[in-house]
Amino acid sequence: MNPSTAMARVLVDELARCGLAEAVVAPGSRSTPLALALVAHPRVRVHVRIDERSAAFCALGLARASRRAVALVCTSGTAAANFHPAVMEADHAGVPLLVLTADRPPELRGTGANQTVDQIRLYGPAVRFFAEAGVPEPVPGMVAYWRSLACRAWAATGPDHPGPVHLNLAFRDPLVPDDGPGAPAWPEPLDGRGDGAPWFTGPAVPHEPEPVRAPAVERGVIVCGDGDYDPVPYLALSARTGWPLLAEPTSNVRRAEAASAYRELLANPGFARDHVPDLVVSVGRPGLSRQLMSYLRTARQHIAVGDPRHFADPVRTACQVVPAVAAPEGADPDTAWAASWRRADAAARAAVDRVLDAEEALSEPRLARDLAAQLPNGALLFAGSSMPIRDLDGAMDARCGVRIIGNRGVSGIDGTVSTAVGAALAHQADGGGPAYALLGDLAVLHDQNGLVIGPDEPRPDLAVMVVNNDGGGIFSGLEQAGHPDFERVFGTPHGVSMERVAAMADVGYTRLEWASDLPKALLGEGLRIIEVRTGRSDSAALRARIQQAVDRALGELGE
Ligand code: TPP
């Protein structure tokens, strides 16, 4: 067997022993040994994508939804650079990703040889572990080296600090397997451990941290930011103390107990002034709204839950970092503080709903609210950056039974279709229900290739709901909106019809206009686009009207 094939087969076999179940492969010649070893392995499902950026985000989605590391393979050169945005998102969001870039052997580097760039530490500090594996040689000891290296890379993707790792793999010709009669034998057995176990195993799950008791205060608040953590301790903490739960959609803590209109409450200056917290307990990565960031700054004390080496503290207010938190001894949930939050939240919720229900045509916030409410139990929702995730934050009511994810690590509008496709594929492979994505039109145009899936590839049940406001709606609510060059430079209208995008990728298309048609639209199957056309300035004006209605409702309450 030739050395390139031997190394690729051993690495793939070892990774499968570690638990690798999914791989995304982009086509290329230098990566041939890896691609063929992966498709030949019975325990690995392979997804082939023609565009490396899309492939990388698809792998990110698969890994994010399944919580298992996914292998990502490309050829040498700019192909590897196209993985970079997804590697950055995986780093910041803590998603396990195993990047395997094929490379030319050293004698072809720096010589002007075709498709050759410096791939050493290509992703810089974004990866948890990097190794240049070296050109495979038919000498004793290689198998132990490759198997040990595969286990090391696998271990570095998690579990205590999950993230991306990068192996740069130099392959010398021949690249195609030569198993046939007369092929040279390898000087040692290629097998791994006899019992099918990995070369080495580590502690699979980090030990349960000892919770630290929170101080006994009445005016506490629990802030749940983006992240994949167990909601139960925070629901329990809120139930024991009466501290309101301010939960961003991708925290998945916005259950019945959470304040569902906290975004509008905190945007009311009087409310925020009268509700300065003595204590904030935060978990995950909060960062969706300016009002929440400003509110964090007012806290007299802020305890962040997380690992002291990499916890989120976006406004640098944390004074203590604890691995887990428990309610103070003898806490009483029936406080004036809790009652005041509950009253205000109910009034704000009713005001938001009144404004949204006044119009039957689907507005941006109404689509977000109704979608979150009407998703079937077991559904997965991928929320795009920009206004989709913010409209969910502002308009969705509390609910259980669905999982909401988004690329909140670095909040890019790139790769969102592909991430949603990958997440849907993993969710459904694990027996989950239908999947949905709520994306802006620029995000969809940015990643149209995510819709391009070859005829032999696994396909997800995924409805891509596109809020088409012909440009970047988020900017209409920002300071830039008044500038004379606003429309061209920030609004970025494009005039592209989503029906034509759907036709390009040969996926289903529906246009949705009325709120009453949403339940039926959610019932479809397969990969499809559902377009809702809206206006950017109308949407900004509607959001302002919602806030005014909440402000009035709070005024009437005397809050
Ligand atoms: N490029 C990347 C890769 N990521 C970004 N976050 C941005 C640029 C800056 N950006 C943030 S939101 C946005 C842009 C360009 C506009 C997004 O428009 P769209 O997806 O249509 O959503 P909308 O704002 O209309 O809700």
XYZ file of C-alpha atoms and ligand atoms in Angstrom:
585
model
C 0.000 0.000 0.000
C 1.315 3.471 -0.779
C 2.189 5.718 2.203
C -0.475 8.364 1.522
C -3.246 5.765 1.475
C -1.849 4.068 4.586
C -1.757 7.280 6.605
C -5.240 8.363 5.526
C -6.784 4.961 6.279
C -5.149 4.723 9.677
C -6.144 8.271 10.670
C -9.754 7.760 9.576
C -9.992 4.374 11.308
C -8.596 5.842 14.517
C -10.918 8.846 14.406
C -13.899 6.545 13.865
C -12.813 4.573 16.953
C -12.805 7.874 18.861
C -16.396 8.501 17.740
C -16.189 10.320 14.407
C -19.536 9.822 12.676
C -19.789 12.669 10.142
C -17.361 14.227 7.670
C -17.690 16.965 5.081
C -15.430 16.730 2.065
C -14.744 19.251 -0.669
C -13.329 17.878 -3.909
C -9.661 18.090 -4.832
C -6.785 15.895 -5.893
C -4.278 16.270 -3.037
C -6.905 15.194 -0.478
C -7.746 12.008 -2.440
C -6.392 9.555 0.181
C -8.501 11.147 2.934
C -11.662 11.486 0.844
C -11.507 7.845 -0.262
C -10.702 6.574 3.248
C -13.682 8.488 4.623
C -16.227 7.326 2.032
C -15.020 3.735 2.466
C -15.483 3.765 6.238
C -18.737 2.098 7.316
C -19.219 4.225 10.449
C -18.671 7.642 8.866
C -21.393 9.495 6.950
C -19.820 11.733 4.327
C -21.282 14.919 2.853
C -19.649 16.300 -0.293
C -19.829 20.034 -0.999
C -18.242 21.874 -3.897
C -17.521 25.125 -2.025
C -15.101 24.922 0.911
C -16.637 27.854 2.767
C -20.041 26.203 2.569
C -18.519 22.806 3.426
C -16.912 24.251 6.552
C -20.129 25.871 7.761
C -22.041 22.680 7.008
C -19.555 20.813 9.230
C -19.969 23.514 11.872
C -23.745 23.035 11.795
C -23.412 19.259 12.022
C -21.048 19.588 15.003
C -23.086 22.262 16.719
C -26.327 20.321 16.536
C -24.831 16.902 17.370
C -22.298 18.187 19.930
C -19.775 15.798 18.345
C -16.632 16.673 16.417
C -17.042 16.563 12.642
C -14.160 16.098 10.179
C -13.679 18.629 7.430
C -11.442 17.842 4.463
C -10.075 19.921 1.612
C -7.267 20.003 -0.883
C -4.270 22.353 -0.678
C -4.105 26.080 -1.465
C -6.911 28.625 -1.223
C -9.316 25.747 -0.494
C -7.954 25.643 3.051
C -8.296 29.415 3.445
C -12.008 29.155 2.665
C -12.457 27.160 5.891
C -11.270 30.086 7.978
C -14.586 31.871 8.774
C -16.172 28.657 10.047
C -13.031 27.846 12.053
C -13.298 31.272 13.713
C -16.961 30.721 14.530
C -16.133 27.267 15.933
C -13.412 28.809 18.087
C -15.591 31.562 19.541
C -18.697 29.435 19.921
C -16.864 26.375 21.266
C -17.893 23.958 18.509
C -15.717 20.840 18.018
C -14.336 20.720 14.485
C -11.555 18.558 13.094
C -9.989 20.325 10.119
C -7.878 18.083 7.895
C -6.134 20.050 5.150
C -4.216 18.157 2.501
C -0.878 19.706 1.564
C 1.978 19.249 -0.863
C 5.094 17.566 0.541
C 7.870 19.957 1.706
C 9.942 19.616 -1.476
C 7.090 21.286 -3.421
C 6.556 24.157 -0.997
C 7.957 27.603 -1.690
C 8.919 26.616 -5.223
C 6.041 28.053 -7.182
C 4.520 24.578 -7.433
C 0.856 24.581 -8.368
C -1.823 25.219 -5.704
C 0.709 25.510 -2.895
C 0.535 28.044 -0.055
C 1.933 28.127 3.465
C -0.625 26.108 5.413
C 1.378 25.846 8.639
C -0.739 27.280 11.470
C -3.017 28.730 8.790
C -5.794 29.446 11.292
C -3.459 31.041 13.834
C -4.804 31.167 17.386
C -8.292 30.062 16.298
C -7.497 26.374 16.789
C -7.016 24.495 20.064
C -4.310 22.271 18.555
C -2.261 22.220 15.350
C 0.060 19.563 13.983
C 1.993 19.252 10.762
C 1.876 15.505 10.490
C 4.870 15.102 8.164
C 5.034 13.086 4.970
C 4.078 9.430 5.574
C 7.015 7.026 5.349
C 6.954 3.207 5.239
C 8.967 2.767 8.432
C 8.110 0.959 11.694
C 6.475 3.165 14.335
C 4.337 5.205 11.899
C 1.086 3.473 12.797
C 1.449 4.209 16.516
C 2.333 7.802 15.644
C -0.703 8.317 13.394
C -3.114 6.642 15.794
C -1.792 8.584 18.745
C -1.921 11.824 16.730
C -5.539 11.176 15.719
C -6.512 10.602 19.373
C -4.668 13.734 20.440
C -6.459 15.811 17.812
C -9.805 14.291 18.768
C -9.188 14.980 22.459
C -8.286 18.597 21.700
C -11.721 19.226 20.139
C -13.283 18.874 23.605
C -14.912 18.200 25.971
C -13.882 20.765 28.628
C -13.135 23.528 26.079
C -14.559 22.370 22.738
C -13.295 23.992 19.562
C -11.506 23.483 16.251
C -8.239 21.628 15.702
C -6.122 21.525 12.564
C -4.036 18.720 11.139
C -2.040 19.619 8.048
C -1.424 16.433 6.104
C 1.244 16.284 3.418
C 0.615 13.631 0.788
C 3.228 12.591 -1.748
C 2.168 10.864 -4.989
C 0.752 8.305 -5.563
C -2.508 9.532 -4.058
C -4.863 6.815 -5.305
C -5.023 3.439 -3.469
C -2.961 0.596 -4.961
C -4.262 -2.381 -2.987
C -4.100 -4.775 -5.901
C -1.805 -7.776 -6.254
C 1.850 -6.815 -6.361
C 1.334 -3.672 -4.262
C 4.160 -3.207 -1.740
C 3.296 -4.490 1.756
C 3.432 -2.047 4.677
C 6.342 -2.918 7.028
C 4.066 -3.310 10.085
C 0.369 -4.097 10.710
C -1.894 -1.102 10.144
C -4.354 -2.263 12.807
C -5.138 -0.384 15.955
C -5.932 -1.764 19.405
C -7.339 -5.272 19.179
C -10.630 -4.564 20.960
C -11.578 -1.737 18.596
C -10.829 0.856 21.278
C -9.045 4.113 20.463
C -5.254 4.293 20.862
C -5.831 6.197 24.069
C -8.866 7.463 25.933
C -9.169 10.363 28.318
C -11.876 11.396 30.740
C -14.927 11.615 28.479
C -16.883 14.105 30.560
C -15.425 16.787 32.821
C -16.335 16.277 36.467
C -19.377 18.079 37.869
C -18.233 21.389 39.342
C -19.079 22.266 42.923
C -21.639 25.125 42.875
C -20.871 28.333 44.730
C -23.698 29.911 46.718
C -24.881 33.263 45.398
C -25.152 36.089 47.937
C -28.565 36.585 49.524
C -30.001 39.656 47.805
C -33.539 40.460 46.790
C -32.701 42.424 43.647
C -30.977 39.724 41.630
C -31.203 39.046 37.899
C -30.115 35.998 35.898
C -28.789 36.753 32.404
C -28.613 33.755 30.063
C -26.588 34.482 26.953
C -25.880 32.376 23.903
C -24.449 28.949 24.595
C -25.062 25.255 24.808
C -25.542 24.651 28.515
C -28.038 22.926 30.758
C -30.920 25.344 31.473
C -32.110 23.498 34.577
C -29.797 25.130 37.183
C -30.856 28.612 36.034
C -34.552 27.783 35.994
C -34.094 26.344 39.502
C -32.127 29.390 40.683
C -34.879 31.674 39.426
C -37.595 29.554 41.044
C -35.783 29.596 44.415
C -34.919 33.287 44.475
C -37.561 35.030 42.363
C -34.760 36.580 40.281
C -36.032 37.207 36.747
C -34.502 35.204 33.920
C -33.394 37.368 30.998
C -32.749 34.728 28.378
C -31.497 35.309 24.837
C -33.148 32.936 22.334
C -30.035 30.801 21.767
C -29.626 30.205 25.495
C -32.645 27.926 25.213
C -33.556 29.020 28.746
C -36.541 31.087 27.646
C -39.057 28.718 29.193
C -42.334 29.585 30.937
C -40.482 31.108 33.902
C -38.457 33.615 31.857
C -39.250 37.274 31.248
C -40.237 37.266 27.598
C -40.255 41.031 26.966
C -37.050 41.907 28.830
C -35.557 43.540 25.738
C -38.318 46.165 25.610
C -38.328 46.552 29.413
C -34.616 47.348 29.512
C -35.024 49.786 26.605
C -37.350 51.832 28.803
C -35.049 54.251 30.641
C -37.392 54.619 33.637
C -37.719 50.875 34.093
C -33.965 50.315 33.813
C -33.322 53.128 36.339
C -35.831 51.751 38.841
C -34.612 48.182 38.440
C -30.879 48.512 39.012
C -29.825 45.040 40.201
C -27.789 44.365 43.315
C -26.581 41.194 41.632
C -26.379 39.816 38.095
C -25.592 36.149 37.595
C -24.662 35.584 33.971
C -24.045 32.436 32.001
C -23.152 31.925 28.355
C -22.291 34.827 26.085
C -24.737 37.727 26.395
C -24.426 40.294 23.633
C -27.551 40.611 21.523
C -28.759 43.998 22.642
C -27.225 47.301 23.633
C -29.837 47.678 26.346
C -28.764 44.448 28.032
C -25.108 45.533 27.861
C -25.990 48.904 29.423
C -28.046 47.149 32.090
C -25.098 44.900 32.977
C -23.039 48.041 33.593
C -25.497 49.220 36.250
C -25.218 46.020 38.310
C -23.698 46.489 41.783
C -22.247 42.977 41.601
C -21.825 40.581 38.673
C -21.022 36.891 39.021
C -20.226 35.086 35.771
C -20.655 31.335 35.539
C -17.971 29.675 33.447
C -14.378 28.621 33.189
C -12.067 31.421 34.438
C -9.826 30.929 31.378
C -12.523 31.672 28.835
C -15.771 33.001 30.245
C -17.804 35.753 28.606
C -17.755 39.213 30.166
C -18.416 41.582 27.237
C -18.604 44.769 29.294
C -15.935 43.781 31.858
C -18.220 43.985 34.857
C -17.741 40.500 36.332
C -16.212 40.563 39.801
C -16.299 36.814 40.381
C -16.190 33.767 38.106
C -17.640 30.540 39.441
C -17.956 27.111 37.815
C -21.604 26.710 38.889
C -23.987 28.649 41.069
C -26.538 27.686 43.717
C -29.313 29.688 45.364
C -28.530 31.409 48.664
C -29.580 29.589 51.832
C -33.192 30.327 52.791
C -33.960 32.342 49.651
C -37.528 33.601 49.270
C -38.963 33.880 45.764
C -41.990 35.967 46.824
C -40.426 39.398 46.872
C -41.586 42.835 45.792
C -38.751 42.786 43.229
C -39.985 39.558 41.641
C -43.572 40.812 41.609
C -42.556 44.094 40.010
C -40.680 42.280 37.209
C -43.576 39.875 36.647
C -46.132 42.690 36.467
C -44.010 44.735 34.094
C -43.197 41.746 31.898
C -46.854 40.774 31.584
C -47.810 44.350 30.650
C -44.947 44.611 28.149
C -45.755 41.219 26.638
C -49.395 42.240 26.158
C -48.330 45.539 24.578
C -45.947 43.789 22.149
C -48.657 41.317 21.179
C -51.281 44.040 20.704
C -49.087 45.893 18.204
C -48.104 42.713 16.359
C -51.666 41.395 16.190
C -52.983 44.653 14.755
C -51.784 43.653 11.285
C -52.464 40.378 9.555
C -49.652 40.835 7.026
C -46.476 39.178 8.310
C -44.086 41.815 9.601
C -40.508 40.914 10.577
C -41.121 40.792 14.345
C -44.470 39.070 13.904
C -42.900 36.367 11.767
C -40.267 35.801 14.473
C -42.881 35.649 17.242
C -45.330 33.397 15.391
C -42.624 31.106 14.061
C -41.179 30.496 17.540
C -44.675 29.868 18.909
C -45.854 27.558 16.117
C -42.826 25.328 15.600
C -43.687 21.737 16.381
C -42.118 20.193 19.472
C -38.797 18.596 18.589
C -38.045 21.223 15.944
C -34.699 22.920 15.436
C -34.545 26.618 14.562
C -31.400 28.269 13.227
C -31.624 32.028 13.692
C -29.552 34.212 11.388
C -27.440 37.106 12.570
C -28.734 40.644 12.133
C -32.474 41.201 12.777
C -33.813 37.607 12.745
C -32.163 36.745 16.078
C -32.985 40.191 17.498
C -36.614 39.990 16.459
C -36.814 36.628 18.183
C -35.239 38.198 21.258
C -37.734 41.052 21.214
C -40.884 39.232 20.193
C -40.785 35.523 21.003
C -42.747 34.316 23.965
C -41.330 31.755 26.350
C -41.598 28.169 25.156
C -40.145 24.692 25.590
C -39.668 21.806 23.205
C -37.649 23.479 20.445
C -33.929 24.076 20.137
C -32.749 27.458 18.877
C -29.211 27.864 17.604
C -27.320 30.551 15.701
C -23.801 31.519 14.745
C -23.404 33.835 17.720
C -19.688 33.136 18.212
C -18.707 35.925 15.841
C -22.197 36.783 14.510
C -21.249 36.585 10.857
C -23.885 36.720 8.155
C -21.713 34.270 6.199
C -22.298 30.540 6.010
C -25.735 30.668 7.586
C -27.591 28.556 4.999
C -24.839 25.932 5.168
C -24.787 25.921 8.971
C -28.548 25.457 9.031
C -28.282 22.616 6.490
C -25.581 20.891 8.569
C -27.497 21.386 11.805
C -30.693 20.028 10.234
C -28.826 16.962 8.914
C -27.413 16.172 12.368
C -30.674 16.947 14.177
C -32.586 14.592 11.910
C -29.903 11.863 12.011
C -30.335 11.931 15.796
C -34.103 11.416 15.433
C -35.062 15.077 15.809
C -38.009 16.721 14.090
C -38.174 19.230 11.258
C -35.732 22.103 10.980
C -36.197 25.759 10.118
C -33.912 28.704 9.508
C -34.917 32.339 9.855
C -32.512 34.393 7.732
C -32.198 37.819 6.158
C -31.929 38.158 2.380
C -28.285 39.313 2.473
C -27.371 36.290 4.566
C -29.048 33.997 2.039
C -27.378 35.691 -0.933
C -24.036 35.476 0.881
C -24.357 31.697 1.132
C -26.508 30.592 -1.792
C -24.098 27.723 -2.336
C -25.376 26.243 0.897
C -28.497 25.283 -1.049
C -26.491 23.396 -3.666
C -26.492 19.764 -2.581
C -25.551 17.002 -5.016
C -27.970 14.211 -5.977
C -26.178 11.514 -3.945
C -25.856 13.564 -0.773
C -28.019 13.258 2.346
C -30.643 16.041 2.233
C -32.271 17.680 5.217
C -35.867 18.619 5.915
C -35.232 22.324 6.221
C -37.398 25.351 5.526
C -35.239 28.412 4.945
C -37.526 31.306 5.861
C -36.111 34.382 4.165
C -37.087 37.792 5.442
C -36.534 39.701 2.217
C -36.305 43.429 2.862
C -34.001 43.941 -0.122
C -30.870 44.745 1.869
C -29.500 45.000 5.387
C -32.420 45.937 7.633
C -30.390 46.173 10.827
C -28.746 49.402 9.710
C -32.102 51.217 9.506
C -32.189 51.142 13.315
C -28.626 52.430 13.759
C -27.048 55.900 13.770
C -25.881 55.487 10.140
C -29.507 55.629 8.946
C -29.494 59.408 8.517
C -26.416 59.606 6.266
C -27.019 60.757 2.666
C -25.168 57.697 1.300
C -27.025 55.359 3.620
C -29.091 53.475 1.063
C -26.216 52.531 -1.212
C -23.491 51.894 1.381
C -25.484 50.306 4.242
C -28.931 49.495 2.886
C -27.296 47.609 -0.025
C -30.399 46.857 -2.100
C -29.907 44.091 -4.673
C -33.264 43.377 -6.277
C -32.656 39.627 -6.357
C -35.781 37.501 -6.180
C -35.651 34.547 -3.796
C -37.747 32.587 -6.267
C -34.808 32.726 -8.676
C -32.373 31.730 -5.945
C -34.593 28.704 -5.264
C -34.731 27.912 -8.985
C -30.924 28.136 -9.250
C -30.550 25.469 -6.558
C -33.641 23.513 -7.666
C -35.285 23.694 -4.246
C -38.936 24.385 -3.415
C -40.231 27.918 -3.142
C -43.257 29.499 -1.461
C -44.095 33.103 -0.845
C -45.804 33.815 2.433
C -47.736 36.996 3.124
C -50.325 36.427 5.826
C -49.859 35.294 9.392
C -52.747 32.843 9.036
C -50.847 30.980 6.292
C -47.796 30.309 8.465
C -48.975 27.044 10.102
C -49.524 25.444 6.690
C -46.168 26.679 5.386
C -44.401 25.019 8.322
C -45.764 21.624 7.334
C -43.794 21.179 4.091
C -40.929 18.761 3.603
C -37.469 18.793 2.078
C -35.110 21.683 1.519
C -37.126 24.740 0.521
C -37.270 28.509 0.631
C -40.185 30.379 2.159
C -39.949 34.067 1.340
C -41.603 36.841 3.298
C -41.216 40.274 1.684
C -40.962 43.211 4.035
C -39.717 46.794 3.973
C -36.673 47.961 5.885
C -37.977 51.331 7.020
C -41.470 49.931 7.741
C -39.864 47.294 9.950
C -37.768 49.863 11.818
C -40.894 51.999 12.334
C -42.842 48.985 13.612
C -40.115 48.173 16.143
C -40.250 51.780 17.336
C -44.064 51.530 17.672
C -43.697 48.353 19.724
C -41.322 50.140 22.085
C -43.673 53.121 22.378
C -46.546 50.768 23.225
C -44.429 49.107 25.929
C -43.381 52.532 27.261
C -47.057 53.549 27.487
C -48.030 50.284 29.176
C -45.289 50.739 31.771
C -46.414 54.345 32.314
C -49.946 53.138 32.993
C -48.596 50.554 35.436
C -46.679 53.266 37.219
C -43.402 51.389 36.578
N -20.140 40.476 6.833
C -20.191 39.380 7.612
C -19.545 38.118 7.150
N -20.832 39.382 8.783
C -21.411 40.510 9.220
N -22.018 40.455 10.404
C -21.401 41.685 8.426
C -20.740 41.624 7.235
C -22.038 42.992 8.858
N -23.514 42.866 8.835
C -24.212 42.674 9.950
S -25.818 42.583 9.690
C -25.651 42.868 8.044
C -24.304 43.005 7.714
C -23.815 43.238 6.349
C -26.853 42.959 7.154
C -27.587 41.677 7.082
O -28.685 41.771 6.214
P -29.770 40.615 6.152
O -29.111 39.292 6.260
O -30.618 40.843 4.956
O -30.613 40.805 7.498
P -31.426 42.099 8.021
O -30.431 43.091 8.526
O -32.208 42.640 6.884
O -32.272 41.567 9.119
